PDB file of C-alpha atoms in Angstrom:
ATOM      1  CA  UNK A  27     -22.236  -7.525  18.188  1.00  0.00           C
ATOM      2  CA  UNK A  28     -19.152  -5.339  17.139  1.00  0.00           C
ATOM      3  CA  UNK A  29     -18.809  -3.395  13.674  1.00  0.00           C
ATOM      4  CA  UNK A  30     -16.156  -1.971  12.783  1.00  0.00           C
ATOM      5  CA  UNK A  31     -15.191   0.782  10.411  1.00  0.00           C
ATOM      6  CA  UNK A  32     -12.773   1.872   8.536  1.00  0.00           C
ATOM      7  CA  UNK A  33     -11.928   4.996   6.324  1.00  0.00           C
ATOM      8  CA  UNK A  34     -10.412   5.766   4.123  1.00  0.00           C
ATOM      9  CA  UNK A  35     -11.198   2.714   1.345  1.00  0.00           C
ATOM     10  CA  UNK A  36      -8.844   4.078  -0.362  1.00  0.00           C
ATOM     11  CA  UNK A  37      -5.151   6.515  -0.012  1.00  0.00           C
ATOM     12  CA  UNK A  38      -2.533   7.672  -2.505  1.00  0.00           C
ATOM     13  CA  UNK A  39       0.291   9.133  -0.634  1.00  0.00           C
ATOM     14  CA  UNK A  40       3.887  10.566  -2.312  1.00  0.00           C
ATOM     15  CA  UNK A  41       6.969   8.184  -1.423  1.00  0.00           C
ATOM     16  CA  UNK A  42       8.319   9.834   2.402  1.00  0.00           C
ATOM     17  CA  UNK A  43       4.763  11.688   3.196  1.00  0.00           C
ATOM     18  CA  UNK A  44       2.658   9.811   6.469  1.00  0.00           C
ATOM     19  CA  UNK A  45      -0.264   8.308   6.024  1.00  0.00           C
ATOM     20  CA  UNK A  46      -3.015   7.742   8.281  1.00  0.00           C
ATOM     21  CA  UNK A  47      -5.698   5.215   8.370  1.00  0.00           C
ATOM     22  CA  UNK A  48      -8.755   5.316  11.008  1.00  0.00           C
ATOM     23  CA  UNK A  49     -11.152   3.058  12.655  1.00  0.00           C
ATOM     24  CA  UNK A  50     -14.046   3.378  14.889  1.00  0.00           C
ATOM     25  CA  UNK A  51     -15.574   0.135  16.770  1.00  0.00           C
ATOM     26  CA  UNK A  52     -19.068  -0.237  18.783  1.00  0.00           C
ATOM     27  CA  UNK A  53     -18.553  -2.939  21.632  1.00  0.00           C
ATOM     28  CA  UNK A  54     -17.044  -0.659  24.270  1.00  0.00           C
ATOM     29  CA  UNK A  55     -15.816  -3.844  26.311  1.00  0.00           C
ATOM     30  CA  UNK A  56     -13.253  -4.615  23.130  1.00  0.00           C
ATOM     31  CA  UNK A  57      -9.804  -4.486  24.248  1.00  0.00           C
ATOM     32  CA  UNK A  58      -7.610  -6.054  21.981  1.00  0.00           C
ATOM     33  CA  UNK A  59      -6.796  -3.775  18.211  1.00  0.00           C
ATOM     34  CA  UNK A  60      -4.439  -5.484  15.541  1.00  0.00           C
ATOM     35  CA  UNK A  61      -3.766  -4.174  12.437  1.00  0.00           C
ATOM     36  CA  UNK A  62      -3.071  -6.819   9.305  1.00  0.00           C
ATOM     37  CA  UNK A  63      -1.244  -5.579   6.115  1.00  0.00           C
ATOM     38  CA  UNK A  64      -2.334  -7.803   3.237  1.00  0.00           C
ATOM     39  CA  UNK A  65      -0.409  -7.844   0.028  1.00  0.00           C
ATOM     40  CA  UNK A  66      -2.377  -9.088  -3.509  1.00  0.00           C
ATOM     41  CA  UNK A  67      -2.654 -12.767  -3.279  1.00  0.00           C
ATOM     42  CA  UNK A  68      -1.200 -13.066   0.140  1.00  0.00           C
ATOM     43  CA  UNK A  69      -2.245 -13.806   3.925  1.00  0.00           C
ATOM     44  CA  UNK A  70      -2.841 -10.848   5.942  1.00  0.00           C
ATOM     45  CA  UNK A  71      -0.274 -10.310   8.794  1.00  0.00           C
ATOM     46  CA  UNK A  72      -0.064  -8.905  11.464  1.00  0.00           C
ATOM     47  CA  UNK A  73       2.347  -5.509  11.958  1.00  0.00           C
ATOM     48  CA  UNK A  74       1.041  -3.831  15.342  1.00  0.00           C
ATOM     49  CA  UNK A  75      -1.494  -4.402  18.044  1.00  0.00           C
ATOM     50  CA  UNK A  76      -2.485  -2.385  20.997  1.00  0.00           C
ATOM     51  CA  UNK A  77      -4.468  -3.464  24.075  1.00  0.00           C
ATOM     52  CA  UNK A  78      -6.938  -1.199  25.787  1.00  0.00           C
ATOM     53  CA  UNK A  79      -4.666  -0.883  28.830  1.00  0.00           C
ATOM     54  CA  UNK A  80      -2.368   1.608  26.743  1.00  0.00           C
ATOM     55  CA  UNK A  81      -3.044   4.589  24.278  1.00  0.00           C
ATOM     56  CA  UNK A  82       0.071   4.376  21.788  1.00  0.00           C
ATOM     57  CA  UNK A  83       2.297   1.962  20.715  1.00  0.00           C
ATOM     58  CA  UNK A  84       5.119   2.569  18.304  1.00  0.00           C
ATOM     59  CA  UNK A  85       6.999   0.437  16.146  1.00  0.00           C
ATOM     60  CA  UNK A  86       9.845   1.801  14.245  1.00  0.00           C
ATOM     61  CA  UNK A  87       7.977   3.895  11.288  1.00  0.00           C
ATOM     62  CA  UNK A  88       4.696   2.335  12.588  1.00  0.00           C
ATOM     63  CA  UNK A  89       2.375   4.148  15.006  1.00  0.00           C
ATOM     64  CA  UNK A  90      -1.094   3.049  16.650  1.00  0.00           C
ATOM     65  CA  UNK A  91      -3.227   5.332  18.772  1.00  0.00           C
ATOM     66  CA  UNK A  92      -6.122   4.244  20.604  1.00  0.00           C
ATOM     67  CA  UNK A  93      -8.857   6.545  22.238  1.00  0.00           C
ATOM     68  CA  UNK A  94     -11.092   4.272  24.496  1.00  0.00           C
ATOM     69  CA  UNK A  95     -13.686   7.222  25.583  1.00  0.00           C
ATOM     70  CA  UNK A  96     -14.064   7.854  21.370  1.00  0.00           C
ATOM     71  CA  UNK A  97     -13.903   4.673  20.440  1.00  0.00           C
ATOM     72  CA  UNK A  98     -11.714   4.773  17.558  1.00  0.00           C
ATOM     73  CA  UNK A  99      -7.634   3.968  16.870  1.00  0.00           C
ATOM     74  CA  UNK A 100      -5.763   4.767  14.005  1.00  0.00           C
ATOM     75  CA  UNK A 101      -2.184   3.537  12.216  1.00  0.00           C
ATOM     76  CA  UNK A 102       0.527   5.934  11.571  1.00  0.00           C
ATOM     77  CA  UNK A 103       2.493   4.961   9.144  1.00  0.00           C
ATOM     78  CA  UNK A 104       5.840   7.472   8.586  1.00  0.00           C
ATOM     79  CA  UNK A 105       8.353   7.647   5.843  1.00  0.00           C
ATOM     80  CA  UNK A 106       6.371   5.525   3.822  1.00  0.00           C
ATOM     81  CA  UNK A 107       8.066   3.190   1.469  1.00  0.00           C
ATOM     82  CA  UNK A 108       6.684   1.784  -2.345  1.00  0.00           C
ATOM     83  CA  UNK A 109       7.033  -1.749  -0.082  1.00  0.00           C
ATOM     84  CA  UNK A 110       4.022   0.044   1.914  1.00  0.00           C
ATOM     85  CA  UNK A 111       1.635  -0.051  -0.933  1.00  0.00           C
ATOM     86  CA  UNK A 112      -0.994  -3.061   0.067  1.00  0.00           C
ATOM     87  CA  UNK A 113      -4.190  -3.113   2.016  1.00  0.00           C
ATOM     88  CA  UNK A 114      -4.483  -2.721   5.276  1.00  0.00           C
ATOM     89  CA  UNK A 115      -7.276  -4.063   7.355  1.00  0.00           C
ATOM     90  CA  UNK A 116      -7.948  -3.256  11.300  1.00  0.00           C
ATOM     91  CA  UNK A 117      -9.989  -4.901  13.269  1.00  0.00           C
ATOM     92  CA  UNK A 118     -10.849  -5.164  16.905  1.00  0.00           C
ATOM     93  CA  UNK A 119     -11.905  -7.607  19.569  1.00  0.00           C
ATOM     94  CA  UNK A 120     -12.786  -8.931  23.064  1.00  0.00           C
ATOM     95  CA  UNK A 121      -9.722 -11.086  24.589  1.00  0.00           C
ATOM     96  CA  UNK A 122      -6.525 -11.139  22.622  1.00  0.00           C
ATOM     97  CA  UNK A 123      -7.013 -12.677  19.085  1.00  0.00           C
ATOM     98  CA  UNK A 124     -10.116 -14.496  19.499  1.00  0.00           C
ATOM     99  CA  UNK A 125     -12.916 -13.633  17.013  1.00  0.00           C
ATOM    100  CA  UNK A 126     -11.741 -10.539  15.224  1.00  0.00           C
ATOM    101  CA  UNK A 127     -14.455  -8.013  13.817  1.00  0.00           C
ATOM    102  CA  UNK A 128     -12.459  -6.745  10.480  1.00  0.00           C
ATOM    103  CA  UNK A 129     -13.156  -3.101   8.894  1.00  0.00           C
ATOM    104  CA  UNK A 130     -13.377  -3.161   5.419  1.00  0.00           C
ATOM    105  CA  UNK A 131      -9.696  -2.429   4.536  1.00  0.00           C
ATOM    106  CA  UNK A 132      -7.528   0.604   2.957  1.00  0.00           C
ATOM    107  CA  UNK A 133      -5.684   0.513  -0.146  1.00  0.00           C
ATOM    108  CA  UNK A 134      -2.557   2.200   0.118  1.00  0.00           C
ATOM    109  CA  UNK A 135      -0.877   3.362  -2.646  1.00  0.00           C
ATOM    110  CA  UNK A 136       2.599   4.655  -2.477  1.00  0.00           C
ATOM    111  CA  UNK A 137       4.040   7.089  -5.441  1.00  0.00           C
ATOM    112  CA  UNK A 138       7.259   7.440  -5.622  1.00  0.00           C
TER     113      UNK A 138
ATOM    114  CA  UNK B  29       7.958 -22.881   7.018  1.00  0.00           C
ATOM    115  CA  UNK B  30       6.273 -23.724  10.461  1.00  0.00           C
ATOM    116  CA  UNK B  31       3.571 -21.216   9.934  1.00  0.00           C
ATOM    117  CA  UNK B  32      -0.530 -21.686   9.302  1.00  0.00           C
ATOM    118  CA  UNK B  33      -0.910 -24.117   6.279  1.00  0.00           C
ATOM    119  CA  UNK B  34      -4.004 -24.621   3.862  1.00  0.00           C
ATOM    120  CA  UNK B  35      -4.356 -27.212   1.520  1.00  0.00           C
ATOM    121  CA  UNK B  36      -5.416 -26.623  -1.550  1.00  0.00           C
ATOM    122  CA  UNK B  37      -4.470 -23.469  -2.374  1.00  0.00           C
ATOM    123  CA  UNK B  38      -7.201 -23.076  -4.934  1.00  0.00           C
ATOM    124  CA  UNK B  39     -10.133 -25.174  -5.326  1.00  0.00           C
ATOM    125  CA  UNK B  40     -12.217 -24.875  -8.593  1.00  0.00           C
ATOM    126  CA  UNK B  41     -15.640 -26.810  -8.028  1.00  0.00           C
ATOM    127  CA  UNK B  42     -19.341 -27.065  -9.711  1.00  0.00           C
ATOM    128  CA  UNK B  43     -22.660 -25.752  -7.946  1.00  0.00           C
ATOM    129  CA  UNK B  44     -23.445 -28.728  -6.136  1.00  0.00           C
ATOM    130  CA  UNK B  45     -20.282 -30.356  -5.628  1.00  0.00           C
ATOM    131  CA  UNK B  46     -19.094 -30.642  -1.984  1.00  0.00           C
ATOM    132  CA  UNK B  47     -15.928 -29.284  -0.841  1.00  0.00           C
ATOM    133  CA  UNK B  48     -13.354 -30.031   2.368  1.00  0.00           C
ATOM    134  CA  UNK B  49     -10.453 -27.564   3.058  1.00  0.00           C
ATOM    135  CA  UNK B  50      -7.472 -28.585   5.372  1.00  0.00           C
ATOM    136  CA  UNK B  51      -6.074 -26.079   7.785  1.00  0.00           C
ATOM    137  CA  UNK B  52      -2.692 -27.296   9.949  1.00  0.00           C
ATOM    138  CA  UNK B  53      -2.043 -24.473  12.228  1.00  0.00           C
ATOM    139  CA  UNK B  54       1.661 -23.845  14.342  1.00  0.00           C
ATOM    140  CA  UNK B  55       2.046 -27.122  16.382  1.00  0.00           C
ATOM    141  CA  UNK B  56       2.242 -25.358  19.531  1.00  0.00           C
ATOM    142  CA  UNK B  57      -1.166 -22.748  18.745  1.00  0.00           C
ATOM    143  CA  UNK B  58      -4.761 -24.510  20.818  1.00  0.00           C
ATOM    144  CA  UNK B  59      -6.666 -22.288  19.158  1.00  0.00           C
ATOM    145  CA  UNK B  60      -8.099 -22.192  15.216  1.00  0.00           C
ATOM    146  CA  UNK B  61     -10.284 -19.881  13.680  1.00  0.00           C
ATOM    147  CA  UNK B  62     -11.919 -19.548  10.207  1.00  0.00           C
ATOM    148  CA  UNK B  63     -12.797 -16.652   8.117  1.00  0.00           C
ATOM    149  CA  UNK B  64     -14.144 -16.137   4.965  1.00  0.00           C
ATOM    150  CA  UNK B  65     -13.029 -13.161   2.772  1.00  0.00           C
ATOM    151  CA  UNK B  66     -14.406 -12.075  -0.409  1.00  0.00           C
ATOM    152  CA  UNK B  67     -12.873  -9.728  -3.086  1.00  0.00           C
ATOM    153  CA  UNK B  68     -12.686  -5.990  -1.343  1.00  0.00           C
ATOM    154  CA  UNK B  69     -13.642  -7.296   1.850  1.00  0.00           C
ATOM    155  CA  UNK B  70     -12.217  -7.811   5.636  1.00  0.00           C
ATOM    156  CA  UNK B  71     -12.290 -11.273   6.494  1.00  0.00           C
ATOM    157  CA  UNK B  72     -15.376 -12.326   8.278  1.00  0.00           C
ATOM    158  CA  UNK B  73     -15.063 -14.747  11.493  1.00  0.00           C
ATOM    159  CA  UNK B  74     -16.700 -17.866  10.375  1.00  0.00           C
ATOM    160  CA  UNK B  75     -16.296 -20.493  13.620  1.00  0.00           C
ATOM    161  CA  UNK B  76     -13.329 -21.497  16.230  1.00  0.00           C
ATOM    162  CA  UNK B  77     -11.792 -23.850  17.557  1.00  0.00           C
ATOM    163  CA  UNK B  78     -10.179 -24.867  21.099  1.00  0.00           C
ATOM    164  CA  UNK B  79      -8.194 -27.802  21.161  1.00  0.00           C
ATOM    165  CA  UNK B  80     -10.948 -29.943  19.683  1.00  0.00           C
ATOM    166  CA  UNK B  81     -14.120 -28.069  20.838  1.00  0.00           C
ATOM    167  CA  UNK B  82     -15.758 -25.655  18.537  1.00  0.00           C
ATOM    168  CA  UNK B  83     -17.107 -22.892  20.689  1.00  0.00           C
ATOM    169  CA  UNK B  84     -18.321 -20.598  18.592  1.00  0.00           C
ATOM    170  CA  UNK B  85     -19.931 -20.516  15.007  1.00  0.00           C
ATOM    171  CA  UNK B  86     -21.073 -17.595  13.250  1.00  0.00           C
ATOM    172  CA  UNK B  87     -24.576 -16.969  12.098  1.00  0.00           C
ATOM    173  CA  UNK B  88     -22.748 -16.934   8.476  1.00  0.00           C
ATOM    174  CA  UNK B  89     -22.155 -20.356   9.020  1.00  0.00           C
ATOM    175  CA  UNK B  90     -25.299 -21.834   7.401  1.00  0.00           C
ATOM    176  CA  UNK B  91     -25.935 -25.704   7.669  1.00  0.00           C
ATOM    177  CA  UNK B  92     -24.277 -26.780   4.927  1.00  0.00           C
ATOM    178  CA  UNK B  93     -20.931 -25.605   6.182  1.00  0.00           C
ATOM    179  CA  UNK B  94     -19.122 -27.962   8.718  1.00  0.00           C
ATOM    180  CA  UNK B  95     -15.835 -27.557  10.981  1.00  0.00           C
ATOM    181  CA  UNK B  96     -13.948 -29.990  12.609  1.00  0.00           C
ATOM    182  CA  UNK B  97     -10.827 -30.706  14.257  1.00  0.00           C
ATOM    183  CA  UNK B  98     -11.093 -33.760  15.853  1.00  0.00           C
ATOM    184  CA  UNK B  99      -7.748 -34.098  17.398  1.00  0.00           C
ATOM    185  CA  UNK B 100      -7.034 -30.616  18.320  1.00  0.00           C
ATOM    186  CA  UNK B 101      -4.563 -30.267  15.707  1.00  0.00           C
ATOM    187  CA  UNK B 102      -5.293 -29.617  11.893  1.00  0.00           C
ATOM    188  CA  UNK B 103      -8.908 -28.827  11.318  1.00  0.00           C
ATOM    189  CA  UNK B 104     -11.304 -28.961   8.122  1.00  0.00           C
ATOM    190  CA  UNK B 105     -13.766 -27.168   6.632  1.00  0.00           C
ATOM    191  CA  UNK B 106     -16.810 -28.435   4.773  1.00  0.00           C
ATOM    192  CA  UNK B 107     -19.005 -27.080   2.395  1.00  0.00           C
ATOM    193  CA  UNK B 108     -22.081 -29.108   1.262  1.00  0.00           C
ATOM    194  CA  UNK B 109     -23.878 -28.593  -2.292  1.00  0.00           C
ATOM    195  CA  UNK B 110     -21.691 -25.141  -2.830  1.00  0.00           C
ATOM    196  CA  UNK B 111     -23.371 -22.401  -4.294  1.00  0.00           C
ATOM    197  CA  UNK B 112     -21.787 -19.693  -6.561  1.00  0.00           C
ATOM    198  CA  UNK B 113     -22.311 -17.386  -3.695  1.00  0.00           C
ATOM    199  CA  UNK B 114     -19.841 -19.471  -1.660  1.00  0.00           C
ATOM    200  CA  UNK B 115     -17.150 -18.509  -3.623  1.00  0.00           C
ATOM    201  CA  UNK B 116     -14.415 -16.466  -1.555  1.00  0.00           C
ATOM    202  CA  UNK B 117     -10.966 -17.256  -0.086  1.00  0.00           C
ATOM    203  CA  UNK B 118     -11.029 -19.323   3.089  1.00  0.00           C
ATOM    204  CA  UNK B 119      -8.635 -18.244   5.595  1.00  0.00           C
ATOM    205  CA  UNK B 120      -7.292 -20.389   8.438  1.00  0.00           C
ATOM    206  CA  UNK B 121      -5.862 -18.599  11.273  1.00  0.00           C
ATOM    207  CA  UNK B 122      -4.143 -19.959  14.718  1.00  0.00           C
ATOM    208  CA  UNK B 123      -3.414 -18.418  18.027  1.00  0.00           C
ATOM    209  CA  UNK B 124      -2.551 -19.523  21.424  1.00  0.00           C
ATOM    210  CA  UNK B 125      -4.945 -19.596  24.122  1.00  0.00           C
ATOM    211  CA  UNK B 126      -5.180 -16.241  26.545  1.00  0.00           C
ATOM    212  CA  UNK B 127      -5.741 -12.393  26.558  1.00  0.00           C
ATOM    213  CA  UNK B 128      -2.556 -11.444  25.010  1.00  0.00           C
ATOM    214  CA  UNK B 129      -2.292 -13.133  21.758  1.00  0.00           C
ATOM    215  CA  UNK B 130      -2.465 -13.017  18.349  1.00  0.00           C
ATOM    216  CA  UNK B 131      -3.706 -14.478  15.476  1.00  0.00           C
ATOM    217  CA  UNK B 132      -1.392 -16.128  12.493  1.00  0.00           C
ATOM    218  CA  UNK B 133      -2.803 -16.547   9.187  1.00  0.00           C
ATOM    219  CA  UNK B 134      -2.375 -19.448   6.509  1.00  0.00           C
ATOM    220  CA  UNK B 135      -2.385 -18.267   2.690  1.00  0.00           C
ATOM    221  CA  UNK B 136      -5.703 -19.364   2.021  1.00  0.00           C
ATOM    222  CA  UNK B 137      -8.136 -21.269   0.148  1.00  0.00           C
ATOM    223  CA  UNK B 138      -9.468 -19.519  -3.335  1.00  0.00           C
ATOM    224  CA  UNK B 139     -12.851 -21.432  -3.909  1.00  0.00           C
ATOM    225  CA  UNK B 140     -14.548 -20.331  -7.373  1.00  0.00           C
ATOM    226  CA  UNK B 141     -18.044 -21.729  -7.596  1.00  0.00           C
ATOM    227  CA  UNK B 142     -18.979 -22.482 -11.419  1.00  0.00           C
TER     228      UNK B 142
END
């Protein structure tokens, strides 16, 4: 079945810096990446997906890549904000939202 | 609010006891999923639903957990003679049906397992 991981577990960035969280997944035939942000004690949500038929998607400070041939897709996140600070999970799957395979999350920490 | 709801919030229960979580999802969503997510943890895909048919369960899904959702609307979740190790939030998620979707999430269940 598919794994998926994540890295890092963990990321401090200073208030305007980027930060950048990665994932790698094993199922070649999944074609549908969201990314959830969850705050403590909240539902995860959704903030940006990408489907295997493109390699970037861009939404306002928000950034996903996807390379297919690697495997792997990564959030951009620019400008960030103390708001940003919460975990972030990504996760992957085969056919739109139907059984997502979660990594293991990313704490993000914003200093200002 | 018209999104994913879960009822109760938190659920406090002895070893033993069984257990039954509600999960409405948005009226208009066929589909329902559950997940189970423990402290430091990605959720993990428990079962779904289609309209009323459950067409997939997870091997995580041992027999003393049960999903239904008889009239393709809200759905529950079971859990049978809980063990400590069942404690975790339960998430409830809903999506329509088709390629390019996504998934809503309800708040959660917090079970704690004494």
């Amino acid at each position: 079945g598919e794994n998926v991981e994540q890295h890092p577990s963990t990321l401090s960035v200073q208030e305007g810096d980027s930060a950048v969280i990665k994932c790698t997944y094993s199922d070649s035939a999944s074609n549908y990446f969201p990314w959830y942000k969850q705050e403590l004690g909240k539902r995860p949500q959704l903030i940006i997906d990408i489907r295997s038929n493109v390699g970037e998607k861009k939404d306002q400070r928000i950034a996903v890549t996807l390379n297919k041939t690697a495997k792997h897709f990564s959030l951009h996140i620019t400008e960030t904000q103390p708001e940003d600070s919460a975990v972030y999970f990504c996760a992957a799957s085969l056919g739109g939202a139907q059984k997502l395979v979660f990594g293991q999350g990313t704490r993000l920490t914003i200093n200002p | 609010d018209t999104g994913v709801s879960q009822d109760p919030r938190h659920k406090i229960t002895k070893r033993g006891q069984n257990v039954t979580f509600r999960c409405d999802p948005i009226s208009e969503h066929n589909r329902l999923y559950w997940y189970r997510q423990t402290l430091g943890q990605g959720p993990e895909f428990l079962t779904y639903f289609q309209n009323e048919a459950q067409l997939e369960k997870s091997r995580l899904l041992s027999d003393r957990f049960s999903a239904e959702r008889p009239k393709g609307s809200f759905s529950t979740l079971e859990i049978q003679r809980t063990e400590q190790g069942d404690s975790a939030m339960y998430l409830c998620a809903s999506s329509r049906t088709g390629s390019d979707t996504e998934a809503f999430f309800g708040q959660g269940t917090r079970l704690t397992v004494v």
